[in-house]
Amino acid sequence: MESTDKSYEAARRSTRIQAQIPLRLTSLDPAIQISEHCHTLVLNTQGCGVRLSRPLEPGVPVRLDELPGGQSVTARVANCVPLGPGRKYWVVGVALDQTGNIWGIHPAPEDWGSEPQPVAAAVAIPREKNEWPYSQFSTRGEFHPGRK
């Protein structure tokens, strides 16, 4: 019997890392008016999780722009959960329409595939002294850029 962790990891298809990359999320649905500057909490080649001030329904088409190198991509809301008890912020999962290292992460995890040279390196803001800014949510441990 296969464990749930392995099934979930296989479904993800690429290593997820924590990084705070600023961007702007805008709804492409004319009935939903939102254009908000935010930052990623976690990301991989299939999408990201961002913190927003309001919830969005799964399936809503969005545009992510002001990405590293000035890129703009389209995506869809995959899920949305409240962040904390006050429902002041929401973690919105976004699935990219075209997968890839749009984040400019370098060096990228091996399972991100061979991507063109990144435009910029993402730097996470350390929350505490001596805290490593990237983590891999995997049974194999953390991901450390530059280590083999």
Short mmCIF file of C-alpha atoms in Angstrom, two decimals:
data_model
loop_
_atom_site.label_atom_id
_atom_site.label_comp_id
_atom_site.label_asym_id
_atom_site.label_seq_id
_atom_site.Cartn_x
_atom_site.Cartn_y
_atom_site.Cartn_z
CA MET A 1 0.00 0.00 0.00
CA GLU A 2 1.39 3.40 -1.00
CA SER A 3 1.61 6.10 1.66
CA THR A 4 -0.31 9.36 1.29
CA ASP A 5 2.92 11.41 1.51
CA LYS A 6 4.42 9.62 -1.49
CA SER A 7 1.22 9.98 -3.54
CA TYR A 8 1.00 13.70 -2.75
CA GLU A 9 4.67 14.25 -3.56
CA ALA A 10 4.35 12.40 -6.87
CA ALA A 11 1.28 14.48 -7.80
CA ARG A 12 3.18 17.72 -7.12
CA ARG A 13 5.78 16.84 -9.80
CA SER A 14 8.44 19.32 -8.62
CA THR A 15 10.12 20.38 -5.40
CA ARG A 16 8.27 23.06 -3.50
CA ILE A 17 10.41 25.74 -1.83
CA GLN A 18 9.68 28.67 0.45
CA ALA A 19 10.57 32.02 -1.06
CA GLN A 20 9.08 35.48 -0.87
CA ILE A 21 8.91 36.82 -4.40
CA PRO A 22 6.89 40.01 -4.87
CA LEU A 23 4.26 40.02 -7.61
CA ARG A 24 0.88 41.44 -8.53
CA LEU A 25 -2.15 39.14 -8.85
CA THR A 26 -5.04 40.38 -11.00
CA SER A 27 -8.33 38.60 -11.70
CA LEU A 28 -9.06 38.01 -15.38
CA ASP A 29 -12.74 37.41 -14.59
CA PRO A 30 -14.57 40.72 -15.19
CA ALA A 31 -17.06 39.86 -12.42
CA ILE A 32 -14.27 39.65 -9.82
CA GLN A 33 -12.46 42.93 -9.27
CA ILE A 34 -9.09 42.33 -7.61
CA SER A 35 -5.58 43.50 -8.39
CA GLU A 36 -3.33 43.13 -5.38
CA HIS A 37 0.39 43.36 -4.74
CA CYS A 38 1.46 40.34 -2.73
CA HIS A 39 4.33 37.87 -2.40
CA THR A 40 4.74 34.14 -2.69
CA LEU A 41 4.91 32.00 0.43
CA VAL A 42 5.79 28.75 -1.31
CA LEU A 43 6.37 27.91 -4.98
CA ASN A 44 7.33 25.28 -7.52
CA THR A 45 7.22 24.95 -11.31
CA GLN A 46 3.47 24.28 -11.29
CA GLY A 47 2.42 27.31 -9.24
CA CYS A 48 2.60 29.04 -5.90
CA GLY A 49 0.82 30.00 -2.73
CA VAL A 50 0.31 33.72 -2.09
CA ARG A 51 -1.15 35.70 0.81
CA LEU A 52 -4.09 37.91 -0.16
CA SER A 53 -6.42 40.19 1.78
CA ARG A 54 -9.53 38.47 0.40
CA PRO A 55 -10.55 34.98 -0.71
CA LEU A 56 -10.86 33.83 -4.32
CA GLU A 57 -12.89 30.87 -5.53
CA PRO A 58 -11.09 27.91 -7.14
CA GLY A 59 -11.12 28.14 -10.93
CA VAL A 60 -10.88 31.94 -11.15
CA PRO A 61 -8.45 32.89 -13.95
CA VAL A 62 -5.70 35.28 -12.83
CA ARG A 63 -2.63 37.02 -14.20
CA LEU A 64 0.62 37.17 -12.24
CA ASP A 65 2.82 40.06 -13.26
CA GLU A 66 5.72 42.13 -11.96
CA LEU A 67 7.60 38.82 -11.70
CA PRO A 68 11.42 38.61 -11.85
CA GLY A 69 12.56 39.96 -15.19
CA GLY A 70 9.23 41.73 -15.78
CA GLN A 71 7.42 38.55 -16.82
CA SER A 72 3.65 38.11 -16.81
CA VAL A 73 1.87 34.72 -16.80
CA THR A 74 -1.67 33.40 -16.57
CA ALA A 75 -2.92 30.91 -14.01
CA ARG A 76 -6.01 29.67 -12.16
CA VAL A 77 -6.87 29.65 -8.48
CA ALA A 78 -6.49 26.07 -7.24
CA ASN A 79 -7.52 26.53 -3.61
CA CYS A 80 -8.04 29.14 -0.91
CA VAL A 81 -7.81 28.79 2.88
CA PRO A 82 -8.03 31.37 5.67
CA LEU A 83 -4.76 32.28 7.35
CA GLY A 84 -5.35 32.40 11.09
CA PRO A 85 -8.54 32.74 13.09
CA GLY A 86 -9.42 36.36 12.16
CA ARG A 87 -9.81 35.70 8.41
CA LYS A 88 -7.87 38.87 7.74
CA TYR A 89 -5.64 37.12 5.18
CA TRP A 90 -6.04 34.14 2.87
CA VAL A 91 -3.53 31.71 1.40
CA VAL A 92 -4.46 31.31 -2.24
CA GLY A 93 -2.97 28.43 -4.23
CA VAL A 94 -2.37 29.33 -7.86
CA ALA A 95 -1.77 26.80 -10.67
CA LEU A 96 0.19 28.14 -13.64
CA ASP A 97 -1.24 27.63 -17.14
CA GLN A 98 2.31 26.97 -18.44
CA THR A 99 4.71 25.35 -15.99
CA GLY A 100 8.31 26.43 -15.54
CA ASN A 101 10.80 28.32 -13.43
CA ILE A 102 9.14 31.71 -13.89
CA TRP A 103 10.48 32.65 -10.45
CA GLY A 104 14.12 32.98 -11.52
CA ILE A 105 15.31 30.54 -8.84
CA HIS A 106 18.98 29.72 -9.37
CA PRO A 107 20.24 27.15 -8.75
CA ALA A 108 16.92 25.38 -9.14
CA PRO A 109 16.13 21.96 -7.66
CA GLU A 110 17.10 19.11 -10.00
CA ASP A 111 13.50 18.04 -10.60
CA TRP A 112 12.63 21.48 -12.01
CA GLY A 113 14.19 20.35 -15.31
CA SER A 114 16.51 22.27 -17.55
CA GLU A 115 15.29 25.82 -17.77
CA PRO A 116 16.75 28.83 -19.56
CA GLN A 117 19.16 31.01 -17.55
CA PRO A 118 17.22 32.78 -14.82
CA VAL A 119 16.82 36.54 -14.95
CA ALA A 120 17.16 37.08 -11.19
CA ALA A 121 17.79 35.06 -8.07
CA ALA A 122 14.99 34.95 -5.53
CA VAL A 123 15.97 35.84 -2.01
CA ALA A 124 13.72 34.91 0.85
CA ILE A 125 13.55 37.26 3.79
CA PRO A 126 14.96 35.37 6.81
CA ARG A 127 12.55 35.49 9.72
CA GLU A 128 15.18 34.76 12.37
CA LYS A 129 18.94 34.93 12.56
CA ASN A 130 20.65 31.87 11.02
CA GLU A 131 17.39 30.61 9.48
CA TRP A 132 17.77 28.95 6.09
CA PRO A 133 15.30 30.61 3.67
CA TYR A 134 14.47 27.53 1.56
CA SER A 135 12.77 24.33 2.67
CA GLN A 136 11.68 21.32 0.74
CA PHE A 137 8.45 19.74 1.90
CA SER A 138 9.53 16.18 1.36
CA THR A 139 10.36 13.05 3.26
CA ARG A 140 13.89 13.40 1.84
CA GLY A 141 14.71 16.51 3.89
CA GLU A 142 15.48 20.11 2.99
CA PHE A 143 16.67 21.44 -0.33
CA HIS A 144 19.90 23.44 -0.14
CA PRO A 145 20.81 25.38 -3.30
CA GLY A 146 24.43 24.85 -4.23
CA ARG A 147 24.81 21.59 -2.32
CA LYS A 148 25.06 18.24 -4.08
#
